[in-house]
Short mmCIF file of C-alpha atoms in Angstrom, two decimals:
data_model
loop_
_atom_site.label_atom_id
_atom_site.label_comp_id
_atom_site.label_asym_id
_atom_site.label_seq_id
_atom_site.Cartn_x
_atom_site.Cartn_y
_atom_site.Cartn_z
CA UNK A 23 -14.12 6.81 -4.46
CA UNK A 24 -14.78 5.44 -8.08
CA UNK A 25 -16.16 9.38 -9.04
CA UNK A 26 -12.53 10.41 -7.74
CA UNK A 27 -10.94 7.66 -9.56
CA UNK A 28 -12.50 8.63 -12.91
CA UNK A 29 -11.73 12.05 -12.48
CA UNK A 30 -7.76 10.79 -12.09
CA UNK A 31 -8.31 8.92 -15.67
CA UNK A 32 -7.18 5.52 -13.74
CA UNK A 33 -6.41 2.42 -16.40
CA UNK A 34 -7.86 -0.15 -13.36
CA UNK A 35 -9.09 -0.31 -10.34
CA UNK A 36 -7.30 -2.72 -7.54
CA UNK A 37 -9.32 -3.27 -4.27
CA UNK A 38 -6.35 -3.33 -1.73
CA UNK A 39 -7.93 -3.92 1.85
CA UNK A 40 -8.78 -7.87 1.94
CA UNK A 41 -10.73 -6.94 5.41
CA UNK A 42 -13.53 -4.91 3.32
CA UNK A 43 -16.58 -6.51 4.96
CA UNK A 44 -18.16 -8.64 1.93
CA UNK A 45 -21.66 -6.06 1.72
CA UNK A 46 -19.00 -3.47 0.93
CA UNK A 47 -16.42 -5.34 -1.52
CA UNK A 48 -18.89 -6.62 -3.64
CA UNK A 49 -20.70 -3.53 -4.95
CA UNK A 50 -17.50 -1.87 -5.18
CA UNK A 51 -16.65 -4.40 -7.68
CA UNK A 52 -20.09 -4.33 -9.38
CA UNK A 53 -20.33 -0.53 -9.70
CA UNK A 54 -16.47 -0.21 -11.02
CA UNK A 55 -17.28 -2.93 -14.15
CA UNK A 56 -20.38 -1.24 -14.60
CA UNK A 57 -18.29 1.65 -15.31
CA UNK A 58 -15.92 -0.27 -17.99
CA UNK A 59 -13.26 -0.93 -15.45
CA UNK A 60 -10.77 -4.07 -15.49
CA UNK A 61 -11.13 -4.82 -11.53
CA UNK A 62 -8.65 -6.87 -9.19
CA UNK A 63 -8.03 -7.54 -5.93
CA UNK A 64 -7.84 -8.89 -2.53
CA UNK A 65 -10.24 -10.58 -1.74
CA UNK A 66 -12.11 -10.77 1.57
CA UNK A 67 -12.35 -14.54 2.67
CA UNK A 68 -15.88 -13.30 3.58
CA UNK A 69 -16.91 -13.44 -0.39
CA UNK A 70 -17.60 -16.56 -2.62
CA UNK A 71 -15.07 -16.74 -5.21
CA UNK A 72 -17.53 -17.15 -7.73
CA UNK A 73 -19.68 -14.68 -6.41
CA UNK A 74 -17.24 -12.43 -7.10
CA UNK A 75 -16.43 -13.57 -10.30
CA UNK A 76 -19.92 -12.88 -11.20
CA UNK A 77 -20.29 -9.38 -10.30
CA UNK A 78 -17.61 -8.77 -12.56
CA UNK A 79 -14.06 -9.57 -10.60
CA UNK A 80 -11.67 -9.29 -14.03
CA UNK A 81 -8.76 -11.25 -11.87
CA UNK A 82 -7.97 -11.80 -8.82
CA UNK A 83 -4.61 -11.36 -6.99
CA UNK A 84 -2.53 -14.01 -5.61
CA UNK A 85 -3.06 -17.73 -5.05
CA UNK A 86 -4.97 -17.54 -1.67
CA UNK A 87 -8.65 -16.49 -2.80
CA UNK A 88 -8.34 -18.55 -6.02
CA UNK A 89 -7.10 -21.57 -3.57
CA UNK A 90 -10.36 -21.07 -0.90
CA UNK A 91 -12.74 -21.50 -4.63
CA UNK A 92 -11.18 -24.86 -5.06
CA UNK A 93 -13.11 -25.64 -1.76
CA UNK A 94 -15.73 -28.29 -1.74
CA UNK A 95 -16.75 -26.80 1.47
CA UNK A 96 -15.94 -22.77 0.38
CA UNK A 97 -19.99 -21.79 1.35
CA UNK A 98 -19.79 -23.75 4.49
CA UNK A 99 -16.67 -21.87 5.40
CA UNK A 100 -17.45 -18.51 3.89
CA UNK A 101 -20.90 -18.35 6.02
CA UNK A 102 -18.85 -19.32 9.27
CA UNK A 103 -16.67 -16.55 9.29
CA UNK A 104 -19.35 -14.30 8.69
CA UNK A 105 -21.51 -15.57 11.64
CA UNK A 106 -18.39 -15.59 13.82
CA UNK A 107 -17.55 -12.12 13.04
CA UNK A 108 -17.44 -9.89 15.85
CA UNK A 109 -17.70 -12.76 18.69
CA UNK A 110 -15.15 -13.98 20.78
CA UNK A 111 -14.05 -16.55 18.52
CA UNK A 112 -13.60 -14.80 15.19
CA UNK A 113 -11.90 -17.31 12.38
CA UNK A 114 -8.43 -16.21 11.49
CA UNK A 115 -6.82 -16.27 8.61
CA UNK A 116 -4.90 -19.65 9.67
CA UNK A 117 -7.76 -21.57 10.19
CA UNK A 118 -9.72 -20.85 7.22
CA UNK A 119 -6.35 -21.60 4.79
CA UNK A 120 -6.29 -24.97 7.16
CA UNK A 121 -9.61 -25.76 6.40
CA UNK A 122 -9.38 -24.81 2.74
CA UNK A 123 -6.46 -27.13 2.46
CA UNK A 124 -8.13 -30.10 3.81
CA UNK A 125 -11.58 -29.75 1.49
CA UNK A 126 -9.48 -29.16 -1.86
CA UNK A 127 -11.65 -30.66 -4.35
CA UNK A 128 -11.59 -31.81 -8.48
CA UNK A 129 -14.88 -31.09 -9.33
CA UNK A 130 -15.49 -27.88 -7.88
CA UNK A 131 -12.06 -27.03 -9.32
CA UNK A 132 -13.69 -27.97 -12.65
CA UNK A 133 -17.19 -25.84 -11.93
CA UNK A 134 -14.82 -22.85 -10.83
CA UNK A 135 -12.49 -22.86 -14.06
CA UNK A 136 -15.48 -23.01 -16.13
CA UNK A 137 -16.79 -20.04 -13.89
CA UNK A 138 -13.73 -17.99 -14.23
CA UNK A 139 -13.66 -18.45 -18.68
CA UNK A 140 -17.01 -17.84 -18.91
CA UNK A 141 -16.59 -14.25 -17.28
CA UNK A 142 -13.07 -13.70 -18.70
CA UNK A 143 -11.54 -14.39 -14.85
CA UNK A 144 -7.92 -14.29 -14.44
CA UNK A 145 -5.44 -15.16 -11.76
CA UNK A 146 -1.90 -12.80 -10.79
CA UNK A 147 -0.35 -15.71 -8.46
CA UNK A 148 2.60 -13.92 -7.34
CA UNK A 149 4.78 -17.42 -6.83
CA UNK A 150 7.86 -16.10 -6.18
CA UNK A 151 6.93 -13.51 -3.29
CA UNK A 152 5.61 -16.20 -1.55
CA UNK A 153 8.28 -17.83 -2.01
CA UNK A 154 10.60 -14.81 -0.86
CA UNK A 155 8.68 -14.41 2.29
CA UNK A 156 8.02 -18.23 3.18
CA UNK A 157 12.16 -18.62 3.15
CA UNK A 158 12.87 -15.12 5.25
CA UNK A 159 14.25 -16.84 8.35
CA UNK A 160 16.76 -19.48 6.38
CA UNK A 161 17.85 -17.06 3.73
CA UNK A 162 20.56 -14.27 3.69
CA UNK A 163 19.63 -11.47 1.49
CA UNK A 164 22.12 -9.31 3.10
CA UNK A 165 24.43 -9.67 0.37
CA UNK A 166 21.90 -9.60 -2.99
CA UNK A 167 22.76 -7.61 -5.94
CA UNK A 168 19.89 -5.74 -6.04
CA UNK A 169 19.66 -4.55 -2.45
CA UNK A 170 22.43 -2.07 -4.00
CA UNK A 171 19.60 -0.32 -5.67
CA UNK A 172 16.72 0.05 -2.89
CA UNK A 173 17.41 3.03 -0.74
CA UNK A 174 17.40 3.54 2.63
CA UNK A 175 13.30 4.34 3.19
CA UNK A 176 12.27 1.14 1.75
CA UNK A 177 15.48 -0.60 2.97
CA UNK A 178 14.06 0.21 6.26
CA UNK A 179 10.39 -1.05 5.34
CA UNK A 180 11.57 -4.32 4.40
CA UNK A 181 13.43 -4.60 7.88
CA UNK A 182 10.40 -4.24 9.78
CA UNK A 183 9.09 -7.69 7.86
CA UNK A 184 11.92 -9.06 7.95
CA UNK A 185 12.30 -8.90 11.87
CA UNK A 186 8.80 -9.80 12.19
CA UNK A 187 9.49 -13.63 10.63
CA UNK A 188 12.68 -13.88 12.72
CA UNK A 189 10.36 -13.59 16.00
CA UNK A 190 7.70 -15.98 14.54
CA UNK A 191 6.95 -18.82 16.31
CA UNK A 192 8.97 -21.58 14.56
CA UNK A 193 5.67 -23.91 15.15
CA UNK A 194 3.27 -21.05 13.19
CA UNK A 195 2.66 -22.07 10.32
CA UNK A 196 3.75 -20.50 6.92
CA UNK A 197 0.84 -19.64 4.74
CA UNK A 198 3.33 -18.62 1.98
CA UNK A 199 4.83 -21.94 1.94
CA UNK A 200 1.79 -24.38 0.76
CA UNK A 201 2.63 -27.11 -1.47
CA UNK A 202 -0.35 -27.24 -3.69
CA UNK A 203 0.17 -23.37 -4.43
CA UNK A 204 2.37 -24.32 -7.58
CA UNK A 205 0.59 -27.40 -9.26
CA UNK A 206 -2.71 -25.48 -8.65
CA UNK A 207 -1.58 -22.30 -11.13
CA UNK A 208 -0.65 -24.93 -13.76
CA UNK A 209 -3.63 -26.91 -13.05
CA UNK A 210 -5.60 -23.50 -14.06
CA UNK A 211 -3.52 -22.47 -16.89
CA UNK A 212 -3.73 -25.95 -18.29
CA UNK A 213 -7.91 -25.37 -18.10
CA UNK A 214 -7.86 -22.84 -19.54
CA UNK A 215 -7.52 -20.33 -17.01
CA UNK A 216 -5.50 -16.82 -18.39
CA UNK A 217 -2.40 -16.01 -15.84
CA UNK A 218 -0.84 -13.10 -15.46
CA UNK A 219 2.53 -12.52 -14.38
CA UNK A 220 2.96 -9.89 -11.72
CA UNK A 221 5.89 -9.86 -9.09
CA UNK A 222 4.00 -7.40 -6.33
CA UNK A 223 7.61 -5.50 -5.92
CA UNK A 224 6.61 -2.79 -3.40
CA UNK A 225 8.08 -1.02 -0.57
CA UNK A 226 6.52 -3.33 2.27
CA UNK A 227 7.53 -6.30 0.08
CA UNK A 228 10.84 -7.47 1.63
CA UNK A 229 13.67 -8.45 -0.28
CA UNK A 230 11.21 -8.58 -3.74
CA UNK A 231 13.07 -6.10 -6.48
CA UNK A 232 11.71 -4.56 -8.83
CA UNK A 233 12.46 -6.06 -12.68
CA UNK A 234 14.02 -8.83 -11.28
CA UNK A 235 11.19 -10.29 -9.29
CA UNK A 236 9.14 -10.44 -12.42
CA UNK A 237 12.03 -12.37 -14.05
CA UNK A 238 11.67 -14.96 -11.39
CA UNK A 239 8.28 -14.94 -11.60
CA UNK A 240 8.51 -16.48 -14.92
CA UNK A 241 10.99 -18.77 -13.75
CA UNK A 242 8.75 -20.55 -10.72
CA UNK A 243 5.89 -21.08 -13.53
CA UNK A 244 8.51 -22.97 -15.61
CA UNK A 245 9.59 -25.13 -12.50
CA UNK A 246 5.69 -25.32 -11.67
CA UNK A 247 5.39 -26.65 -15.06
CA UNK A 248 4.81 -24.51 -17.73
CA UNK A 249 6.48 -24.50 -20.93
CA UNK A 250 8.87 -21.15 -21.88
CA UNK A 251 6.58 -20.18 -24.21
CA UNK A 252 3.31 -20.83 -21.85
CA UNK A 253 5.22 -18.72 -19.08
CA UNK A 254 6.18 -15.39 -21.89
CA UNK A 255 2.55 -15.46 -22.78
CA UNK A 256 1.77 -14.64 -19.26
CA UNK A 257 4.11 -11.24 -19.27
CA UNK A 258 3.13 -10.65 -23.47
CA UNK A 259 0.36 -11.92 -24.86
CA UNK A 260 -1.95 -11.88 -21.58
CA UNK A 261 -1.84 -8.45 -19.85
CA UNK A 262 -2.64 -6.95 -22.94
CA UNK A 263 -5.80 -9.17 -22.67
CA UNK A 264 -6.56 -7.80 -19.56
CA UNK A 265 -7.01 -4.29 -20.94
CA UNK A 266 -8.90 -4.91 -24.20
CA UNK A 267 -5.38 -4.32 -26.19
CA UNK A 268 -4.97 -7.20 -27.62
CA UNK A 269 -4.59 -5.68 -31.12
CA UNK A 270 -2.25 -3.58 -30.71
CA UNK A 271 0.00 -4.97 -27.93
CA UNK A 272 1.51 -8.61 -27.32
CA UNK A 273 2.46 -9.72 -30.73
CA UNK A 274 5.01 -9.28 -32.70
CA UNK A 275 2.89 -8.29 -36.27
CA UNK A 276 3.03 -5.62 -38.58
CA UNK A 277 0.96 -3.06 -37.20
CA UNK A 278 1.43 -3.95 -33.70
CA UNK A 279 3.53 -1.65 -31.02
CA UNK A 280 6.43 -2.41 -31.14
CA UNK A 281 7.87 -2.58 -27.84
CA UNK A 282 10.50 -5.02 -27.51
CA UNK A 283 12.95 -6.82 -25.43
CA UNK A 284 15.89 -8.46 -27.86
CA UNK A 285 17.99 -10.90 -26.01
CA UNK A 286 21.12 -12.36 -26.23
CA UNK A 287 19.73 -16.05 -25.57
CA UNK A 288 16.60 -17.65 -26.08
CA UNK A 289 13.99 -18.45 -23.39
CA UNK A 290 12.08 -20.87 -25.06
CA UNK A 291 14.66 -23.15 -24.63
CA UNK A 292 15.72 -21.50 -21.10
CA UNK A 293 13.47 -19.25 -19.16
CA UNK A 294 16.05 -17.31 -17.54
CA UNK A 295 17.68 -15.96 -20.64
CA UNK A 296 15.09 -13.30 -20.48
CA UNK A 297 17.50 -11.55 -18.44
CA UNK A 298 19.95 -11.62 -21.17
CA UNK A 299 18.97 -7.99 -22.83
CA UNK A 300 20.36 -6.66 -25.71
CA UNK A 301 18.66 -3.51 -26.15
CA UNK A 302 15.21 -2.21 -25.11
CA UNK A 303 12.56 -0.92 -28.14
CA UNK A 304 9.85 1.52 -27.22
CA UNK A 305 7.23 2.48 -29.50
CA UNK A 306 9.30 1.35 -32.76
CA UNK A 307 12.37 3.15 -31.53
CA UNK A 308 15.70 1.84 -29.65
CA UNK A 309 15.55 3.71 -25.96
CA UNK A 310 18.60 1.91 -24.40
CA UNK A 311 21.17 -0.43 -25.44
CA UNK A 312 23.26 -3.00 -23.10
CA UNK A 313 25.92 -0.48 -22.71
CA UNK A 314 23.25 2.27 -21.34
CA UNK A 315 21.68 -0.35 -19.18
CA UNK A 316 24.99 -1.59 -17.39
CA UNK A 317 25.58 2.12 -17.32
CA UNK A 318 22.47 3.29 -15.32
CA UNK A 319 23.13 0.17 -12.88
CA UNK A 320 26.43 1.30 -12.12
CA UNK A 321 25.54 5.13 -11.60
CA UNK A 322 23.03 3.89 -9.62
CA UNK A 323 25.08 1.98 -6.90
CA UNK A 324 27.80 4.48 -7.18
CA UNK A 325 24.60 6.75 -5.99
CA UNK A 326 24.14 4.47 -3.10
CA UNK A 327 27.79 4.67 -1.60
#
């Protein structure tokens, strides 16, 4: 798989399935940094965080994994649901996230941020699709702005999630909805810890847009507690980070790329106003303008009906 990926000239490679049995995921990750690539993923709760860290993880995705390494009792747990695999009692995904909850813990919090510097670790959190999909049964999307722009294929997808939390259980409990999700990615940033902002806008996602969802992204780090500025860095100065770019992508300095959002407010005083755009700058040259851009919208909806 990593031959065929190198053939394709891939930037990164993204382990998808979080059920990869931990013998498997780990040498995957292993053999594609031993081949110079930046490496994500989904984690298998069947793999130490650390662990994975170590065999060259560049950052992981979403708050789940990085929440089960803040576990005093994350070996203990880990080794469980490998010895119960298979039986008649397998652990589920509930219990572990229960039991994760209830062995949070400061100073292996402290051990795993140092972990995750040393090797250059990052976290995506993805905030605000967890906090789409942990509100899907109280909140009306059918009348959202941007639902004008999905078509009907992936309109369709996000029914089929959609439905699926209307016939939950309303005693099952929400794993998108845990309160220490938020303080814990500010906790990490404020270590020390690079985030990166990523919305995870895809077809299956229901009722997360793309653009927009990375907008609000920003937004839940600033009511998390981040600063404006701490929450751009994670959308600017960061991802270029992630890539070995960092000289020629984040910055605004002579000599940089200059691709460029200019806005019609500032977000360091309000993180929303990153919405406001003026005009759009690739490569040192202006590609649209706020009359294009309201343009495009509109010929897209008018598409739609």
């Amino acid at each position: 798989a990593l031959d065929s990926l190198e053939i394709l000239g891939v930037d990164y490679v993204k382990i998808y399935d979080s059920t990869l049995l931990f013998d498997l995921f780990l040498p995957i990750v292993e053999q594609a940094s031993d081949r110079g690539y930046p490496v994500t993923g989904h984690m298998p709760f069947e793999v130490m965080f650390s662990e994975s860290i170590e065999k060259g993880l560049s950052a992981t995705e979403h708050i789940f994994y990085a929440f089960k390494g803040h576990s005093a009792k994350e070996g203990e747990i880990t080794q469980e649901l490998i010895d119960r695999r298979g039986s008649d009692n397998p652990m589920g995904f509930l219990e572990v996230l229960q039991r994760v909850t209830d062995s949070q813990d400061d100073e292996t919090a402290q051990a795993l941020y140092q972990t995750m510097i040393e090797h250059g670790n990052g976290i995506i959190p993805t905030l605000h699709i967890m906090d789409v999909l942990a509100n899907l049964k109280v909140r009306n999307h059918a009348d959202d702005e941007y639902l004008d722009y999905i078509g009907p294929g992936i309109r369709e997808t996000y029914e089929g999630r959609y439905q699926a939390a209307l016939n939950a259980p309303d005693d099952q409990p929400n794993i998108y909805d845990l309160p220490e999700y938020r303080p814990l990615v500010t906790e990490m940033m404020s270590n020390g810890v690079r985030i990166y902002a990523g919305s995870d806008a895809g077809p299956y996602n229901t009722f997360v847009y793309p653009g927009i969802s990375l907008h609000k992204e920003l937004e839940i780090f600033v009511e998390s507690g981040f600063t404006p500025a701490e929450a751009l860095r994670t959308a600017t100065i960061n991802p270029p980070a992630f890539f070995d770019l960092q000289e020629k992508y984040g910055q605004v300095i002579e000599g940089f790329t200059a691709d460029l959002l200019l806005l019609d407010a500032n977000p360091l005083t309000d993180i929303s106003n990153t919405q406001q755009i003026y005009r759009v700058i690739i490569n040192g040259e202006l590609v649209y303008d706020r009359d294009e851009l309201d343009g495009m919208l509109k010929s897209q909806v008018a598409g739609r009906k």
